[in-house]
CSV table of C-alpha atoms and ligand atoms in Angstrom, one decimal:
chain,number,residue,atom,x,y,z
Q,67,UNK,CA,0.0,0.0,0.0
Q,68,UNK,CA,1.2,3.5,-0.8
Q,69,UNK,CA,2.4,5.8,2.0
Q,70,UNK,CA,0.5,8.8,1.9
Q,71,UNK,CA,2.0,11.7,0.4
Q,72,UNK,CA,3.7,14.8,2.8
Q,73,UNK,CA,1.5,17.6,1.0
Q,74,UNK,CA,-0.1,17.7,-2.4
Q,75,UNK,CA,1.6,19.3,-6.0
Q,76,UNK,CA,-1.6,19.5,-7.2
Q,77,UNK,CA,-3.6,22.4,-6.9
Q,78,UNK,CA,-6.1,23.4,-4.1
Q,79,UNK,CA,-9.9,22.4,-4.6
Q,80,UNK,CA,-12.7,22.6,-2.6
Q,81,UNK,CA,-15.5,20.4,-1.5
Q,82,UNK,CA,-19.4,21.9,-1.9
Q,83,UNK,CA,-20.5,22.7,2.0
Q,84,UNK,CA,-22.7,19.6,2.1
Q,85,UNK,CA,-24.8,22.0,5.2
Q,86,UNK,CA,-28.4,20.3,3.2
Q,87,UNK,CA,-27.3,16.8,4.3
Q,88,UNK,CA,-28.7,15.9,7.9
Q,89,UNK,CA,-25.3,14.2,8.4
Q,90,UNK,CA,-24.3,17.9,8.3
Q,91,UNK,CA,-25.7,18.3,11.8
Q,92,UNK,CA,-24.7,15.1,13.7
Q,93,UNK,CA,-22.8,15.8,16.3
Q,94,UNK,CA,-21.2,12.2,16.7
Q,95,UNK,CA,-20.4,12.6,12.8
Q,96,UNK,CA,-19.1,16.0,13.7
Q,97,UNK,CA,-16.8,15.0,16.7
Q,98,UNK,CA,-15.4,12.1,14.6
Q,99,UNK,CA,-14.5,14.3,11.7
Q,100,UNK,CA,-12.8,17.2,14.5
Q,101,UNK,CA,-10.6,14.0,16.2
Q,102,UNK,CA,-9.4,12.9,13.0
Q,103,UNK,CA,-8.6,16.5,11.7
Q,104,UNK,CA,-7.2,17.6,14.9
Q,105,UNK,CA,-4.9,14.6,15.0
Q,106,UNK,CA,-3.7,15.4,12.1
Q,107,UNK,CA,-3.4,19.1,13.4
Q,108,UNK,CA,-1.5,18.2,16.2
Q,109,UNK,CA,1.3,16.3,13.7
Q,110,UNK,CA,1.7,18.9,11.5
Q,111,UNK,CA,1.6,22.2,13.7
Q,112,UNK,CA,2.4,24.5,10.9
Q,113,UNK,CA,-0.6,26.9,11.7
Q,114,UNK,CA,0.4,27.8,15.2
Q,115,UNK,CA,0.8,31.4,14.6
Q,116,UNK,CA,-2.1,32.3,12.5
Q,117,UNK,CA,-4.6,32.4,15.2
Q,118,UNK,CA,-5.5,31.8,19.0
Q,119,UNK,CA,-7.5,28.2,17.5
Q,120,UNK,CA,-4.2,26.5,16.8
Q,121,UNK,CA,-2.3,27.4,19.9
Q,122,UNK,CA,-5.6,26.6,22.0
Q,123,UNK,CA,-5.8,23.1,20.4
Q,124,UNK,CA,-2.4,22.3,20.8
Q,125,UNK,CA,-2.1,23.3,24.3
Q,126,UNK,CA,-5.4,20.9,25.1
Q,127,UNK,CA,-3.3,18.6,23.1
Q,128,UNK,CA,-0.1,18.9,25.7
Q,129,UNK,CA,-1.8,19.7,29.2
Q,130,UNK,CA,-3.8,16.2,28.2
Q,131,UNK,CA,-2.6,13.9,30.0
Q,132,UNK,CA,-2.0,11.4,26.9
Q,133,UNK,CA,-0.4,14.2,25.3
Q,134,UNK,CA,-2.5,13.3,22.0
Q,135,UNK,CA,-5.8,14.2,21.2
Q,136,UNK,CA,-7.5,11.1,22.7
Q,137,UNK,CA,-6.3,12.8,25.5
Q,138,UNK,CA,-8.9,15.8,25.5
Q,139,UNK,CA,-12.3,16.1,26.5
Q,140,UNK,CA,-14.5,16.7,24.0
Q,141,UNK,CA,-16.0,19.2,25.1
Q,142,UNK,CA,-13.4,21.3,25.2
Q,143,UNK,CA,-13.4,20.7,21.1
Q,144,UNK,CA,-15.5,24.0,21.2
Q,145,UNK,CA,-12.8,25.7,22.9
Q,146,UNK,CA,-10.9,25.5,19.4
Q,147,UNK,CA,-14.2,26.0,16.9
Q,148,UNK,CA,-15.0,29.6,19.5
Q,149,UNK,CA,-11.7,31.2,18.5
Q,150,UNK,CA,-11.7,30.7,14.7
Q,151,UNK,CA,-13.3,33.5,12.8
Q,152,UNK,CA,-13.2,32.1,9.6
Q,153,UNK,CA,-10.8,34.1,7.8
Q,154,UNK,CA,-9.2,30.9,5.3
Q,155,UNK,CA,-6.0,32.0,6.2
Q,156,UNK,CA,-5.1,28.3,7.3
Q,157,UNK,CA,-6.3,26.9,4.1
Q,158,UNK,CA,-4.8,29.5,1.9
Q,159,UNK,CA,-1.7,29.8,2.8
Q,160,UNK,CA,-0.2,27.1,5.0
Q,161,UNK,CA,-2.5,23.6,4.9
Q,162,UNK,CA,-0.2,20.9,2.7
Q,163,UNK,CA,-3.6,18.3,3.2
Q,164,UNK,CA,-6.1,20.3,1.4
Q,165,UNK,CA,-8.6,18.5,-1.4
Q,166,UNK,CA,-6.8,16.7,-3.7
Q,167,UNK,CA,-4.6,15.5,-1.0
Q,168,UNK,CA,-6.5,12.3,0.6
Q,169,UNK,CA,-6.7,13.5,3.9
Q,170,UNK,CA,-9.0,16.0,2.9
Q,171,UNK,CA,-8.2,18.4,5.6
Q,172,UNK,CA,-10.3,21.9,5.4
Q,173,UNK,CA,-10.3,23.2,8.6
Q,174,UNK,CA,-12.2,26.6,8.1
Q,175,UNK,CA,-14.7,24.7,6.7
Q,176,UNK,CA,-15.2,21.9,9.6
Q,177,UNK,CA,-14.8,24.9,11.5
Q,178,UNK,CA,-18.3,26.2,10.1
Q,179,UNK,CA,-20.2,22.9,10.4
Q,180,UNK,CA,-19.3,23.3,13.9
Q,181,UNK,CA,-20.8,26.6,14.9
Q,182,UNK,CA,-23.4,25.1,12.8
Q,183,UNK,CA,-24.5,22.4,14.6
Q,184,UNK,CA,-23.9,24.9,18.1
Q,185,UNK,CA,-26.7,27.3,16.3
Q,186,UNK,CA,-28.6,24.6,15.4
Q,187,UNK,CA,-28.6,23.0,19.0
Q,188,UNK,CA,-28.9,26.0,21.0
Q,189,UNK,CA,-29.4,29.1,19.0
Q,190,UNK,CA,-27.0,32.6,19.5
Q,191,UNK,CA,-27.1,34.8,22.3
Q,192,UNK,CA,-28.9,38.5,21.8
Q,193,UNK,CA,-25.3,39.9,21.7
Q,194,UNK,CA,-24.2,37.9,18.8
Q,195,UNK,CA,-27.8,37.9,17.0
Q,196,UNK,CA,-27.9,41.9,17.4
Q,197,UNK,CA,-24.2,42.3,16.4
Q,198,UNK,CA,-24.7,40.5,13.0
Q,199,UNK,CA,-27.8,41.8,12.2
Q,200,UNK,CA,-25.6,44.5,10.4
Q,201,UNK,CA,-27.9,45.8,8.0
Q,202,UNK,CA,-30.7,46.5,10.9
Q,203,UNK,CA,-28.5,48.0,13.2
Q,204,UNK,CA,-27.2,50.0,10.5
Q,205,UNK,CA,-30.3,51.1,9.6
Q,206,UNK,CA,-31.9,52.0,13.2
Q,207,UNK,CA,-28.1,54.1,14.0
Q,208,UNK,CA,-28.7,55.7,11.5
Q,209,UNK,CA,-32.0,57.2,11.8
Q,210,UNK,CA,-31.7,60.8,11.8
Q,211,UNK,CA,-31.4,62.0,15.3
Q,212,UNK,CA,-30.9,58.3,16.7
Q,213,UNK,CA,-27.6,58.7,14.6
Q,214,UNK,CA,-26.1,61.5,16.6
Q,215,UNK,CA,-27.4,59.9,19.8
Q,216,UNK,CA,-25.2,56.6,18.6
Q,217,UNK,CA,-22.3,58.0,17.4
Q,218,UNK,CA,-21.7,60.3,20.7
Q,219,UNK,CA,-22.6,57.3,23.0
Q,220,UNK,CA,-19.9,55.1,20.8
Q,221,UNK,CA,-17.4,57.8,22.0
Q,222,UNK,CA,-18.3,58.6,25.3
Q,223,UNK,CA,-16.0,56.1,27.7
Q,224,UNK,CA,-19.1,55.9,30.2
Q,225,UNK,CA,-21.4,54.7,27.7
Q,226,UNK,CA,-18.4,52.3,26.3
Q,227,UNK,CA,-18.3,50.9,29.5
Q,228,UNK,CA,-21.7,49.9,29.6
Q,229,UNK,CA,-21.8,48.7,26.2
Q,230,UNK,CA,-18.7,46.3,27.4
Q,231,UNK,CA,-20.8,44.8,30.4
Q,232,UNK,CA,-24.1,44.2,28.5
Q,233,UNK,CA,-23.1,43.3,24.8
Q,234,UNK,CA,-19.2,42.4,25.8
Q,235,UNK,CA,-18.3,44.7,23.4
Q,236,UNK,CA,-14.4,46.1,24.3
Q,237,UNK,CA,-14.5,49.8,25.6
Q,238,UNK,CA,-11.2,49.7,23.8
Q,239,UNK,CA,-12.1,48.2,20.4
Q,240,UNK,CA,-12.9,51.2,17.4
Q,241,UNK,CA,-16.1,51.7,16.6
Q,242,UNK,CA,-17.5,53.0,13.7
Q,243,UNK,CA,-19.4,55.8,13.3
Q,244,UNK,CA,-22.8,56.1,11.9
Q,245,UNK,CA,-24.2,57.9,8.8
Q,246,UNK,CA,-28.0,59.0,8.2
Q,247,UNK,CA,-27.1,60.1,4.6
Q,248,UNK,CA,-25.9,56.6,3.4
Q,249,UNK,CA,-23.9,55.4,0.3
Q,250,UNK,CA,-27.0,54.4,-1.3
Q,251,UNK,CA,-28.9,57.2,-0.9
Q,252,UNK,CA,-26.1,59.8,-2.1
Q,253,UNK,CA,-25.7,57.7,-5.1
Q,254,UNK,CA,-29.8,57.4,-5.4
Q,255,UNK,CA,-30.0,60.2,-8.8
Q,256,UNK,CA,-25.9,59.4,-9.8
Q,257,UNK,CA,-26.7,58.9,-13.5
Q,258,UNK,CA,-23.4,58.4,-15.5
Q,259,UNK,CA,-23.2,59.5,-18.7
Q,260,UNK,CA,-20.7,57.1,-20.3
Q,261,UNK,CA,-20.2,54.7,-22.9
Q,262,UNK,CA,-18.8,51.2,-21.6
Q,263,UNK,CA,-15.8,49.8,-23.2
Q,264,UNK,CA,-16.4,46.1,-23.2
Q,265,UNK,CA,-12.4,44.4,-22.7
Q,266,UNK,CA,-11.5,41.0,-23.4
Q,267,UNK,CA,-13.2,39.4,-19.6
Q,268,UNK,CA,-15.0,42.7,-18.1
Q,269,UNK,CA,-18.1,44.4,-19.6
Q,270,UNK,CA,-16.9,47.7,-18.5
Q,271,UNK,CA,-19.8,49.0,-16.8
Q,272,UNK,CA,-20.4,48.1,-12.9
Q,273,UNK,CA,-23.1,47.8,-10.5
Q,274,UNK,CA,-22.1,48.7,-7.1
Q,275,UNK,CA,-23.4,46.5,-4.6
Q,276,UNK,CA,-22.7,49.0,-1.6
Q,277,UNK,CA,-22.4,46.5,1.5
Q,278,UNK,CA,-23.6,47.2,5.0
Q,279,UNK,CA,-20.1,48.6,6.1
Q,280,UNK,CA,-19.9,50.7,3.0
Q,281,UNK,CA,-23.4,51.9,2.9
Q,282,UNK,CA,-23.9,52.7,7.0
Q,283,UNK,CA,-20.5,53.1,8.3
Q,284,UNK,CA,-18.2,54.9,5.6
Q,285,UNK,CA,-19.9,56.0,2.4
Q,286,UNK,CA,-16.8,57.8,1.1
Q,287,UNK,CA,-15.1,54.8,0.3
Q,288,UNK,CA,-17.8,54.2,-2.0
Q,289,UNK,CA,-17.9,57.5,-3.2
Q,290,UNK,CA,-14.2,57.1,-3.9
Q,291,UNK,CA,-14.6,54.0,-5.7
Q,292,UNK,CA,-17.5,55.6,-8.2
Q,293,UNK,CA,-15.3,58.5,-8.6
Q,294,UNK,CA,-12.0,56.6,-9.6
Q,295,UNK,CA,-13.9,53.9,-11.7
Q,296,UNK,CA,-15.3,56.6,-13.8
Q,297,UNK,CA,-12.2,58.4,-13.9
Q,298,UNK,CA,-11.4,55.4,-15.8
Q,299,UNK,CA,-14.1,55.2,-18.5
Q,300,UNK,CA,-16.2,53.0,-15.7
Q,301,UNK,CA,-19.5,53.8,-15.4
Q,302,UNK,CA,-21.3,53.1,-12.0
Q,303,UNK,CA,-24.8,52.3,-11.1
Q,304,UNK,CA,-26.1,51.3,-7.9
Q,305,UNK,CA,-27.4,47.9,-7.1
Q,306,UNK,CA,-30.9,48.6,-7.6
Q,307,UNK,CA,-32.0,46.5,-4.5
Q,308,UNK,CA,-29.8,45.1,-1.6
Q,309,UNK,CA,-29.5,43.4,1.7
Q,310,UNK,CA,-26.9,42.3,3.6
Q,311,UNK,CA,-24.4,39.5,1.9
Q,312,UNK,CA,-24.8,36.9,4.8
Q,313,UNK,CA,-21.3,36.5,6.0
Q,314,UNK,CA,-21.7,37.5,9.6
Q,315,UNK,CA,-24.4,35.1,10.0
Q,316,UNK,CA,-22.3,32.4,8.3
Q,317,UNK,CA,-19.9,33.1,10.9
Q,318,UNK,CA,-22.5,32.2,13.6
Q,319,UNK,CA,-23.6,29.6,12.0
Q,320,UNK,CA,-26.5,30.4,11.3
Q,321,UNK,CA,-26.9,28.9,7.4
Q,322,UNK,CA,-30.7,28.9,7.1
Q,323,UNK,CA,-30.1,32.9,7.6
Q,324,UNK,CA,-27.7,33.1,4.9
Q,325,UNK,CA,-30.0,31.4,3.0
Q,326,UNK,CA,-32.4,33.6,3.2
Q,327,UNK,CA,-29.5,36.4,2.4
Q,328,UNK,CA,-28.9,34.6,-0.9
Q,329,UNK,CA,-32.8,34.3,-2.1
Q,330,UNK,CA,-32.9,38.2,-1.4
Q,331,UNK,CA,-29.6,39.2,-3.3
Q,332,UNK,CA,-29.2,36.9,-6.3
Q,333,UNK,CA,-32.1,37.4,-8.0
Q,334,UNK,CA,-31.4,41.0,-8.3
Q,335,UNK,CA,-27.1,40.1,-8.8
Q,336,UNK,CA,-28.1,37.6,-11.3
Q,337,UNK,CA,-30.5,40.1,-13.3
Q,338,UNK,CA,-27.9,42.7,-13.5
Q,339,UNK,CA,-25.2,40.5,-15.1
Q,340,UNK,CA,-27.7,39.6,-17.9
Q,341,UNK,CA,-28.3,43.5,-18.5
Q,342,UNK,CA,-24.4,42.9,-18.9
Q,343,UNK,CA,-23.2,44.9,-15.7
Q,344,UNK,CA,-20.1,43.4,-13.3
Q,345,UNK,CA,-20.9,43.7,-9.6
Q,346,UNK,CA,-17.9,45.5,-7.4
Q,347,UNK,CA,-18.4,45.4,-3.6
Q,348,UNK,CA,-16.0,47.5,-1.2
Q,349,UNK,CA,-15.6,45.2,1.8
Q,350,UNK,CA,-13.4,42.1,0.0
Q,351,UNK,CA,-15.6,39.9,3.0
Q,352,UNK,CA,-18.7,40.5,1.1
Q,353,UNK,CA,-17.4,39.6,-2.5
Q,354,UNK,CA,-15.9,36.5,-0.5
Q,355,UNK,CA,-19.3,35.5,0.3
Q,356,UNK,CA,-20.6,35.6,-3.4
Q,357,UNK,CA,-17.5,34.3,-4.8
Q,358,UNK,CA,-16.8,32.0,-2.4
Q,359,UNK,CA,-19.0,30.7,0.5
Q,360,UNK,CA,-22.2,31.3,-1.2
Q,361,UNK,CA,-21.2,28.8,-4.8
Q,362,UNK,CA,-19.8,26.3,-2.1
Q,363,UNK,CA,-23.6,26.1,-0.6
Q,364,UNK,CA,-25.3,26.3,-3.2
Q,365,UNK,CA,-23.7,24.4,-5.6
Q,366,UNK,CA,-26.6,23.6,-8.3
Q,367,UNK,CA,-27.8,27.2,-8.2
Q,368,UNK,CA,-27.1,28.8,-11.9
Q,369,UNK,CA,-27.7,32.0,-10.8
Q,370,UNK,CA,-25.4,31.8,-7.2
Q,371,UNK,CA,-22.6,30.6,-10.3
Q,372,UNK,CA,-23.4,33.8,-12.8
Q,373,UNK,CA,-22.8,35.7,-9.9
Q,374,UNK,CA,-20.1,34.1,-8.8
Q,375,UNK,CA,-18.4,34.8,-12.4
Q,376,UNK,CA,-19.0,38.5,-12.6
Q,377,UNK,CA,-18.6,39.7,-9.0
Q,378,UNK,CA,-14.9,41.5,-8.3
Q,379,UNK,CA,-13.2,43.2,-5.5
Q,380,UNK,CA,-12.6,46.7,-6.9
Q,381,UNK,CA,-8.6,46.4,-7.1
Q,382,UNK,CA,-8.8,43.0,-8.9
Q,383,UNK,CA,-11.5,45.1,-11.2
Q,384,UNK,CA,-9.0,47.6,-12.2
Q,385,UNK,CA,-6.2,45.4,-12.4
Q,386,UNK,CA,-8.5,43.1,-15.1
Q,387,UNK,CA,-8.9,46.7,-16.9
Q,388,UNK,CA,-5.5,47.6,-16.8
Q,389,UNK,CA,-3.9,44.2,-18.5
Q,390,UNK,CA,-6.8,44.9,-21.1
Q,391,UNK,CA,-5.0,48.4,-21.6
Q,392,UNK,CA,-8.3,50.8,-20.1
Q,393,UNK,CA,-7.0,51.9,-16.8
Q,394,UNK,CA,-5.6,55.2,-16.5
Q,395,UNK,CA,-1.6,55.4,-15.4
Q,396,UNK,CA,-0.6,59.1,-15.8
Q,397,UNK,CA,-2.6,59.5,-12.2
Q,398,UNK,CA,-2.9,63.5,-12.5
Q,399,UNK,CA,-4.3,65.3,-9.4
T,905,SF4,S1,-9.8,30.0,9.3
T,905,SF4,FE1,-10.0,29.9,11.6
T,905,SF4,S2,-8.5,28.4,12.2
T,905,SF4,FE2,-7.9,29.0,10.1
T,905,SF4,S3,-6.5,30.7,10.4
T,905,SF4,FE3,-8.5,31.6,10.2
T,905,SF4,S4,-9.2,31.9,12.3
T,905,SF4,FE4,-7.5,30.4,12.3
T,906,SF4,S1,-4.7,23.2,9.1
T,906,SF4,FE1,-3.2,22.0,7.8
T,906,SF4,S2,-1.3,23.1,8.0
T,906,SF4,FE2,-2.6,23.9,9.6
T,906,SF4,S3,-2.0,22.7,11.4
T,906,SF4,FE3,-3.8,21.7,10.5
T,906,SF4,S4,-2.9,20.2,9.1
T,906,SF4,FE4,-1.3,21.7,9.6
């Protein structure tokens, strides 16, 4: 029999999030599946420094007192799966055992079917329900009035103190401030008047899907990013309808909510790229979501895949123009 291989030449792949199977949500299945990837974890250690899961994992691993993952309760599995976030970092850049290689370690992913099965079992707290409903909270700060209210209470260290207490929110951590006039509506009557120049893979004319972060929090970057892309021959409309793009409820685990994310955005998404518009979205997290997460759950879905195909982060956007020779380089002021 073959030894198995130390790391894989060919390139990474990934599995479909099978989150429809009820397998999915088995929590024996589940704590199999963490043993055998933790084990495997626990040889390797290359991931130690990208995050407080590793180091957590590995110090249940050596304060056990087998020393091996037999060794810790199970239990304290969860310990690992609260202090991921989900940012791929571990499958992206360091994980030799990724799909194709046969032991078919994705780690951010198990990760997910995790909190998963915790939502599933016992639901989120009202801290972590209220702080990623992003698009309602953005949307009730930022009623006019409330809006002032919120932003001086965000700087005031009384109130940050309280907020610390009853959300466990750190008094240290920046907040962001609040705007009643958001993205979308300062872009509500922007009408560009100019002609799209189709390259060889972008249409040359963008719909901005304006994200929660960009359209409460900081509607200049958005601005910005309307101002430069027609600067270069870009025109810019906004996505006619949109909600948030799930990804803070995929990191609770809460799927069925993303779900519902997806039925809300893609339709509209998927109707824009027929009319033969790209998508940009300012907060890379959010074109993550569509390009990423989203195709991985819903694998069969044609539109979820058009999207997929046509939505960019802004700087790749430009960077796809410029190889097809329509960005701008003199950069006057
Ligand atoms: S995906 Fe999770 S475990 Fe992997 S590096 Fe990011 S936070 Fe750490
Ligand atoms: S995720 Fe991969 S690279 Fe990171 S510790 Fe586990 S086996 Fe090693």
């Amino acid at each position: 029999m073959a030894a198995p291989r130390e790391g894989s030449l060919e390139a990474p792949t990934r599995h479909p999030l099978d989150w429809k199977n009820p397998t999915f949500y088995d929590r024996a299945d589940l704590f199999r599946e963490l043993e055998r990837v933790y084990d495997i974890c626990h040889g390797c250690r290359r991931c130690v420094s990208l995050c407080n899961a590793f180091p957590t994992l590995f110090d249940l691993v050596d304060e056990s007192e087998t020393m091996e993952v037999d060794g810790v309760a199970k239990e304290d599995y969860w310990k690992v799966v609260d202090h991921c976030y989900l940012c791929d970092l571990c499958y992206m850049t360091k994980c030799p055992y990724v799909p194709p290689h046969e032991w078919n370690v994705d780690f951010p992913h198990l990760m997910l079917r995790a909190k998963a099965v915790q939502f599933k079992e016992t639901g989120a707290s009202f801290r972590n329900r209220l702080l990623t409903s992003t698009d309602t909270v953005g949307k009730l700060a930022g009623i006019p009035v409330v809006v002032s209210v919120v932003n001086a209470a965000n700087r005031n260290p009384g109130m940050r103190k309280l907020l610390e207490n009853t959300l466990g929110v750190s008094a240290d951590a920046v907040l962001p401030e609040y705007h009643s006039v958001t993205l979308r509506d300062r872009l509500r009557t922007h009408a560009p008047r100019i002609v799209p120049r189709p390259g060889e893979k972008t249409t040359g004319k963008v719909a901005l899907f304006a994200t929660c972060y960009g359209n409460y929090n900081e509607p200049d970057i958005g601005e910005d990013l309307v101002a430069v892309f027609e600067h270069n021959g870009i025109p810019v409309t906004t996505v006619p309808k949109e909600r948030c793009c799930g990804m803070p409820k995929l990191e609770l685990g809460d799927l069925d909510s993303v779900e519902e994310a997806k039925n809300a955005n893609i339709p509209v998404l998927a109707k824009l790229v027929d009319e033969g518009f790209d998508i940009v979205a300012p907060v890379p997290s959010c074109v993550l979501m569509f390009k990423q997460e989203l195709p991985l759950m819903f694998p069969d879905d044609e539109d979820v895949q058009k999207v997929k195909n046509a939505i960019y982060d802004p700087f790749e956007y430009l960077m796809l123009r410029h190889k097809e020779g329509w960005l701008k380089t003199d950069f006057k002021v």
